[in-house]
PDB file of C-alpha atoms in Angstrom:
ATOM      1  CA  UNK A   1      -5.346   4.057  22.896  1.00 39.00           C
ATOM      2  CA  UNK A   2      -7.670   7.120  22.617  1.00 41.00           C
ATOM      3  CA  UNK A   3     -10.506   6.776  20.072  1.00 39.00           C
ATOM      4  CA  UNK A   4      -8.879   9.230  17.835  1.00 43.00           C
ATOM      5  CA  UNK A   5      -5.935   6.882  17.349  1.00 43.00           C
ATOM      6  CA  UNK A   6      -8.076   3.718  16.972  1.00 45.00           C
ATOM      7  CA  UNK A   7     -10.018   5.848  14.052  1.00 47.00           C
ATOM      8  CA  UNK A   8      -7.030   6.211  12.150  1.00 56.00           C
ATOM      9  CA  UNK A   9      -5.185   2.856  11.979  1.00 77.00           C
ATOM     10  CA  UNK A  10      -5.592   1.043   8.983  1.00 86.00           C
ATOM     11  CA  UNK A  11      -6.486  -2.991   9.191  1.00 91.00           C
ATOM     12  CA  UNK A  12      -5.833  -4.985   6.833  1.00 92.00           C
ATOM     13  CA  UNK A  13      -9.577  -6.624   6.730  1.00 88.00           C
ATOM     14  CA  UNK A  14      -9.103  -9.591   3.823  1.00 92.00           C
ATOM     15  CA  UNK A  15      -5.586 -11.039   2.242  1.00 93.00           C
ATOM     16  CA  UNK A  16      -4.904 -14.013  -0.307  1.00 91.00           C
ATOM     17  CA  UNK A  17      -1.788 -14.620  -2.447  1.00 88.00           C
ATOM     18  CA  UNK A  18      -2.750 -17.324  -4.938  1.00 86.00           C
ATOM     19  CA  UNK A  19      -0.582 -18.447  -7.759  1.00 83.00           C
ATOM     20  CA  UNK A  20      -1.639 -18.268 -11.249  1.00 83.00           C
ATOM     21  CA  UNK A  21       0.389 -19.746 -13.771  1.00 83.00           C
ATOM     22  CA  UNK A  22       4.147 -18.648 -13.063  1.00 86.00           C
ATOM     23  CA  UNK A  23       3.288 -15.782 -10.835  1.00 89.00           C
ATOM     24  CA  UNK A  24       2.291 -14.996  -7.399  1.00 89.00           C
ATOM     25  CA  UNK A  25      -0.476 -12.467  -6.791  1.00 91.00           C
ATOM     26  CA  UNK A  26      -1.631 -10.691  -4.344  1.00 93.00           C
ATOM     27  CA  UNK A  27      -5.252  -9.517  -2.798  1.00 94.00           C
ATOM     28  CA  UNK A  28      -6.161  -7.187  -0.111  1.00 94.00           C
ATOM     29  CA  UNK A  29      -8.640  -5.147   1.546  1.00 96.00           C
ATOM     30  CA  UNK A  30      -7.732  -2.430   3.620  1.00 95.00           C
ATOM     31  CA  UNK A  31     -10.331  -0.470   5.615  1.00 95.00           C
ATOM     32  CA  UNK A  32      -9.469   2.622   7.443  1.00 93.00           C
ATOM     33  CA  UNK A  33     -11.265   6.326   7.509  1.00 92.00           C
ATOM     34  CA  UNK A  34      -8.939   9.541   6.372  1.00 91.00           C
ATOM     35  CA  UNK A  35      -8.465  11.842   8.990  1.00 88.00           C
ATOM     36  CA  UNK A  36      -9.950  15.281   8.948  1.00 87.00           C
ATOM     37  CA  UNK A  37      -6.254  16.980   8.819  1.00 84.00           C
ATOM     38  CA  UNK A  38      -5.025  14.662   5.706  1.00 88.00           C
ATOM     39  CA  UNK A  39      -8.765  15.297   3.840  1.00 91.00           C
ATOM     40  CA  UNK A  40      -8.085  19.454   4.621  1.00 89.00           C
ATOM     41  CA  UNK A  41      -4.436  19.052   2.922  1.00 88.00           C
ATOM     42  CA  UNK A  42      -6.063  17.385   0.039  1.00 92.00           C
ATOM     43  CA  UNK A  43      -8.684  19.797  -0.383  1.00 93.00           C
ATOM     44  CA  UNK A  44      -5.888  22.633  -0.193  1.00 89.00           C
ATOM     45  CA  UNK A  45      -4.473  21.092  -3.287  1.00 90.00           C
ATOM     46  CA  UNK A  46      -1.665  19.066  -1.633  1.00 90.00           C
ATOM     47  CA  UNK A  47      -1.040  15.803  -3.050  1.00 94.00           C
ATOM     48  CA  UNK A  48      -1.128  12.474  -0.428  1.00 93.00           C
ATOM     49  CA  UNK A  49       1.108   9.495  -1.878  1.00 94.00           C
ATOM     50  CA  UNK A  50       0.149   6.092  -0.039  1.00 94.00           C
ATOM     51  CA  UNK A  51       3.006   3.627  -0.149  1.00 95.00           C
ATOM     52  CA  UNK A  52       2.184  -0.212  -0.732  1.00 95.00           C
ATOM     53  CA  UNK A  53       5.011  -2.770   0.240  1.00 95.00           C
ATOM     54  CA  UNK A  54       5.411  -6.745   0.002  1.00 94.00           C
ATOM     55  CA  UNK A  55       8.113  -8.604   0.766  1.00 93.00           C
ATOM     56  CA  UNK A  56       8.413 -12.613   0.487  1.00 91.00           C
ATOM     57  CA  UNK A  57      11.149 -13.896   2.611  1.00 89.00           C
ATOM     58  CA  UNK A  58      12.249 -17.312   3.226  1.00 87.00           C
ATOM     59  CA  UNK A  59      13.009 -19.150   6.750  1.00 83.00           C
ATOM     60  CA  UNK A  60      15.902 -19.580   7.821  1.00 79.00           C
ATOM     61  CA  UNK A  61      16.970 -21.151  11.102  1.00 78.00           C
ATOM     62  CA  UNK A  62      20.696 -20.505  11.023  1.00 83.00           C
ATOM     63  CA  UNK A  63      20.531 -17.124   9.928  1.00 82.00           C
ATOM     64  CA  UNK A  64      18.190 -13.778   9.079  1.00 82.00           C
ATOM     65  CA  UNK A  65      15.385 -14.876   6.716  1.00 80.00           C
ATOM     66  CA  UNK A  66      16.106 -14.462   2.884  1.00 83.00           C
ATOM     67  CA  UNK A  67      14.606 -11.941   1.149  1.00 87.00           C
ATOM     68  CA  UNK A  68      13.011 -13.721  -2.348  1.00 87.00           C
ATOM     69  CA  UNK A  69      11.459 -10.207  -3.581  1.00 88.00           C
ATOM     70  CA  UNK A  70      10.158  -7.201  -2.479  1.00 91.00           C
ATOM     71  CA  UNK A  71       7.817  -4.920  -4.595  1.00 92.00           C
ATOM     72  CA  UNK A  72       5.739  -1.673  -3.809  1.00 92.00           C
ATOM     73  CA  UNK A  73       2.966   0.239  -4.776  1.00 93.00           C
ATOM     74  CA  UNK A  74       2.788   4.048  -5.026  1.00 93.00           C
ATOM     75  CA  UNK A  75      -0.253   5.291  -4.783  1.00 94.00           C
ATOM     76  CA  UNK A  76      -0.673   9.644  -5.592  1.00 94.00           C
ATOM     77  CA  UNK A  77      -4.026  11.417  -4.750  1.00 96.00           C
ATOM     78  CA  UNK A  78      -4.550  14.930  -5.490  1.00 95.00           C
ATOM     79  CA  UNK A  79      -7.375  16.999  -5.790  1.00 95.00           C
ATOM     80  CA  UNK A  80      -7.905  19.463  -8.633  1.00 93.00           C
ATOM     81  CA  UNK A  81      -9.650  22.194  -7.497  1.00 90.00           C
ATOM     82  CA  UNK A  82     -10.346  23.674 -11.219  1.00 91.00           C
ATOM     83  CA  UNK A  83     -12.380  20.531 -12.620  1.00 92.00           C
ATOM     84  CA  UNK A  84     -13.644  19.462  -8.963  1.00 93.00           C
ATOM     85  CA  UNK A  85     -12.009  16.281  -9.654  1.00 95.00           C
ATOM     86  CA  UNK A  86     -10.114  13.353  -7.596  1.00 96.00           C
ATOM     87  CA  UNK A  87      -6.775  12.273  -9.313  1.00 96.00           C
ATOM     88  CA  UNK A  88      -5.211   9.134  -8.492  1.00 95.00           C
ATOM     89  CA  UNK A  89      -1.666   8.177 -10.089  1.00 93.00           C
ATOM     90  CA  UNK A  90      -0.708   4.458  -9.237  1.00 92.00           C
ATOM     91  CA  UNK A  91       3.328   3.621  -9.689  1.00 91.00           C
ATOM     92  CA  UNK A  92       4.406   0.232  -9.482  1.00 85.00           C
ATOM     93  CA  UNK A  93       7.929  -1.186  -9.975  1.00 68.00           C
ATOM     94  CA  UNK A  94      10.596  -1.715  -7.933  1.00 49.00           C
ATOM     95  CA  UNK A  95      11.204   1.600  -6.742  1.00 48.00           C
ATOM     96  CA  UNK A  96       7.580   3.025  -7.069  1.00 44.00           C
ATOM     97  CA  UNK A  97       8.630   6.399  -5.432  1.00 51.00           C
ATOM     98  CA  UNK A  98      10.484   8.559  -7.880  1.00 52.00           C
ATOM     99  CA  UNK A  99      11.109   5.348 -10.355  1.00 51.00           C
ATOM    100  CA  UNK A 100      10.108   4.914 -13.524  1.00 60.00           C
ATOM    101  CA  UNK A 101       7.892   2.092 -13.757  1.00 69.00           C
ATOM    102  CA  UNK A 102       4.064   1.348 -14.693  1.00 78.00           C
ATOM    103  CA  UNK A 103       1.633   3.758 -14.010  1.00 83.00           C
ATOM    104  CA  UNK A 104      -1.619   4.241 -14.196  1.00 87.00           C
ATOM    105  CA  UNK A 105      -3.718   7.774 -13.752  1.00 93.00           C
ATOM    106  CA  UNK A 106      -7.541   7.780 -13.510  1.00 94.00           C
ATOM    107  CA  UNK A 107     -10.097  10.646 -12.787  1.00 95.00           C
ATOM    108  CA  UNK A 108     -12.579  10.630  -9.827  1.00 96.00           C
ATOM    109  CA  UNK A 109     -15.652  12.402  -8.915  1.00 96.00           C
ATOM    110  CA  UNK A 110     -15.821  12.079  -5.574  1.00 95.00           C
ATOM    111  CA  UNK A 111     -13.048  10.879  -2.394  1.00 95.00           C
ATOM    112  CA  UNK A 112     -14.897   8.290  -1.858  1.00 95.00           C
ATOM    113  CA  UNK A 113     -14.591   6.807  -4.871  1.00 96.00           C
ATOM    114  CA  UNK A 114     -10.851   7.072  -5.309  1.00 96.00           C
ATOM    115  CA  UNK A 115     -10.571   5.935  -1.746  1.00 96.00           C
ATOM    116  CA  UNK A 116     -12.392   3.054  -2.285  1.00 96.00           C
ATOM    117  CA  UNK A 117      -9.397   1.960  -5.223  1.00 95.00           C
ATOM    118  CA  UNK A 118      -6.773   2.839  -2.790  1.00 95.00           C
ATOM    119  CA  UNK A 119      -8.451   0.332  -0.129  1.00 95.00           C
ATOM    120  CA  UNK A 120      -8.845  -2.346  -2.684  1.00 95.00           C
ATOM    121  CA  UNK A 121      -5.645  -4.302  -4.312  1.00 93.00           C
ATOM    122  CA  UNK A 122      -6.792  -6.612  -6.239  1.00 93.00           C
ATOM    123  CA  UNK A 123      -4.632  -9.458  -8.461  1.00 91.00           C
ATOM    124  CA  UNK A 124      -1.501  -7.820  -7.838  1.00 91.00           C
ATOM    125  CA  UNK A 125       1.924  -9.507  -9.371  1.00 90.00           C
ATOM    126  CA  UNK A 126       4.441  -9.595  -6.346  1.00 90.00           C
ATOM    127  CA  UNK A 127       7.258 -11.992  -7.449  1.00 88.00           C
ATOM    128  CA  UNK A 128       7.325 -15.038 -10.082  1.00 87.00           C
ATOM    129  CA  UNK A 129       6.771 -18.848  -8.440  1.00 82.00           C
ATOM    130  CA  UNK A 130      10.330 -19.660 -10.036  1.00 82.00           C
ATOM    131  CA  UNK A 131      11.610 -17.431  -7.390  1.00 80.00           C
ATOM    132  CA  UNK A 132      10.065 -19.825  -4.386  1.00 80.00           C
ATOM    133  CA  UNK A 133      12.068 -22.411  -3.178  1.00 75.00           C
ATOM    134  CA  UNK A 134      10.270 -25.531  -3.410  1.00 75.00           C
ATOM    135  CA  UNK A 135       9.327 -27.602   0.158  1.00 76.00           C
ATOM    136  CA  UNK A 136      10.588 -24.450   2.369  1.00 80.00           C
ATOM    137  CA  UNK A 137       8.852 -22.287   4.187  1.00 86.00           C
ATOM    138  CA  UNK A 138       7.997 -18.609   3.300  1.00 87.00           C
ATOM    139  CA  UNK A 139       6.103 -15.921   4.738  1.00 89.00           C
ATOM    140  CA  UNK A 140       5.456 -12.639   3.283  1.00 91.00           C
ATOM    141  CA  UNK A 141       5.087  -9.236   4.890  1.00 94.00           C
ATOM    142  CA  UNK A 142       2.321  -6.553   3.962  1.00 95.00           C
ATOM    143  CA  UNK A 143       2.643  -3.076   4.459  1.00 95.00           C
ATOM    144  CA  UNK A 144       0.584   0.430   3.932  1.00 95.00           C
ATOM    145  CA  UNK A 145       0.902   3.571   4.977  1.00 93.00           C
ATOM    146  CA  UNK A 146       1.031   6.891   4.433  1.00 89.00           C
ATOM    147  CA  UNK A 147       3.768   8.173   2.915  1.00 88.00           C
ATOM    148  CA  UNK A 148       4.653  11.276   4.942  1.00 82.00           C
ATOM    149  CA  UNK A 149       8.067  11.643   3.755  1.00 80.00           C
ATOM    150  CA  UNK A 150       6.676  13.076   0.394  1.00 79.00           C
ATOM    151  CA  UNK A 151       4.438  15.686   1.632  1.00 75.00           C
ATOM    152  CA  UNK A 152       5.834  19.337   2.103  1.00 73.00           C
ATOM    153  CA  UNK A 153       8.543  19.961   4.158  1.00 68.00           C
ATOM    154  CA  UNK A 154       6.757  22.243   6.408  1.00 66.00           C
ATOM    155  CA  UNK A 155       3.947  19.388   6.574  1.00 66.00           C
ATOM    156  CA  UNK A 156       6.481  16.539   7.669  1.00 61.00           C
ATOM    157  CA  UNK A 157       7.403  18.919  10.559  1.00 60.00           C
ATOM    158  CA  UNK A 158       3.892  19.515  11.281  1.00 58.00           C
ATOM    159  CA  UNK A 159       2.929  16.091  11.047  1.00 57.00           C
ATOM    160  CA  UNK A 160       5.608  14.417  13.174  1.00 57.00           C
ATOM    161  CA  UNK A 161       4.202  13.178  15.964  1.00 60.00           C
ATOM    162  CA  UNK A 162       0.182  13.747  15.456  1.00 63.00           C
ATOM    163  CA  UNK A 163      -1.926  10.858  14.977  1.00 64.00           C
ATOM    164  CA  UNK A 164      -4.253  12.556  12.967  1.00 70.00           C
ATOM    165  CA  UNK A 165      -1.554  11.447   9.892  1.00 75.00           C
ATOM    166  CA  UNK A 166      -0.719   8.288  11.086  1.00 79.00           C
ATOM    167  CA  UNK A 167      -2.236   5.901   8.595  1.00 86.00           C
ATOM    168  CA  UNK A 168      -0.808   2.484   8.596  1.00 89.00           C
ATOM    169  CA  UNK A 169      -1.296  -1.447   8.198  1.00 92.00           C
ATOM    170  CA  UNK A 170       1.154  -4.147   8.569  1.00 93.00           C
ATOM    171  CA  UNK A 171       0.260  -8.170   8.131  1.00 92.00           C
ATOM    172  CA  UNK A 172       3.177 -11.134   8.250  1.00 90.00           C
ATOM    173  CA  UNK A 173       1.742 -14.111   7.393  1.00 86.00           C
ATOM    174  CA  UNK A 174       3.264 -17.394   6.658  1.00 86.00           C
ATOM    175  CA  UNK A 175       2.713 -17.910   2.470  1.00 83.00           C
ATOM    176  CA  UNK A 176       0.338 -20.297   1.761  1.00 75.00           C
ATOM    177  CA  UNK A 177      -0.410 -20.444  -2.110  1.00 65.00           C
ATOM    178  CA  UNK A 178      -4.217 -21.032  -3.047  1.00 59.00           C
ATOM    179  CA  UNK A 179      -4.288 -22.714  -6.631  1.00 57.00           C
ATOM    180  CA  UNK A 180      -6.228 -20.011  -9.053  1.00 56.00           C
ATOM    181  CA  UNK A 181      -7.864 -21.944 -11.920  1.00 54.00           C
TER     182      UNK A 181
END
């Protein structure tokens, strides 16, 4: 792996699920640097959507593992080149892409400080514990990336195959549920 790819994969660098009350949430950290060609598309005024994805499946020895729920995270950043400011647009629902779920927009100043609330999920509600079967094992499996298949058509081309837009993080992890008082 040259150093160019190792610079742009994501790690997933802390990760909890806890339950709360009837819910499970989850917490992550993710650390990677943006690449020089995704910061010059942002800077050109072209939006960058970051796609957040958890699953919960159960085990299952006789057969493919159940799916319990699945949930994502859409995650917009744009910059607006009028007010020199950092917009981030944060979807969540079933469907983030497209759907029309919960979202949130907030105003940065600088990259680094809308970066740093893309890296950071904190508390998120990924499925209800009524959904868990009780005394089976479950695991749950983490995903972000960028989401290249909503840039510009002429930028998926471009970008197929470079590593210089290959962002991504995966984690599968057997569910443990921490007790949050």
């Amino acid at each position: 792996m040259s150093l160019a790819q190792a610079q742009n994969q994501a790690e997933i660098g802390q990760f909890r699920a806890e339950r709360q009350d009837e819910d499970i949430f989850v917490s992550a950290q993710i650390q990677f640097e943006l690449p020089s060609a995704v910061e010059d598309a942002l800077l050109k005024g072209i939006p960058m959507y970051f796609l957040t994805e958890v699953e919960i499946l159960r085990d299952r020895w006789y057969w493919y593992d159940k799916k319990v729920a699945t949930t994502q995270r859409s995650i917009r950043l744009a910059y607006q080149p009028l007010t020199r400011m950092w917009r981030l647009n944060v979807t969540q629902g079933a469907s983030a892409v497209g759907s029309q779920g919960l979202t949130l927009n907030q105003s940065f100043e600088t990259l680094g400080q809308a970066l740093a609330v893309i890296k950071r999920i904190s508390r998120w509600k990924v499925a209800e514990a009524a959904d868990l079967d009780g005394g089976v094992k479950h695991r749950v499996d983490f995903r972000f990336k960028l989401d290249l298949s909503q840039l510009p058509r002429p930028f998926q081309i471009g970008a197929l195959g470079q590593t210089g837009w290959d962002i991504s993080a995966n984690l599968v992890a057997p569910l443990i549920l921490e007790s949050s008082k």
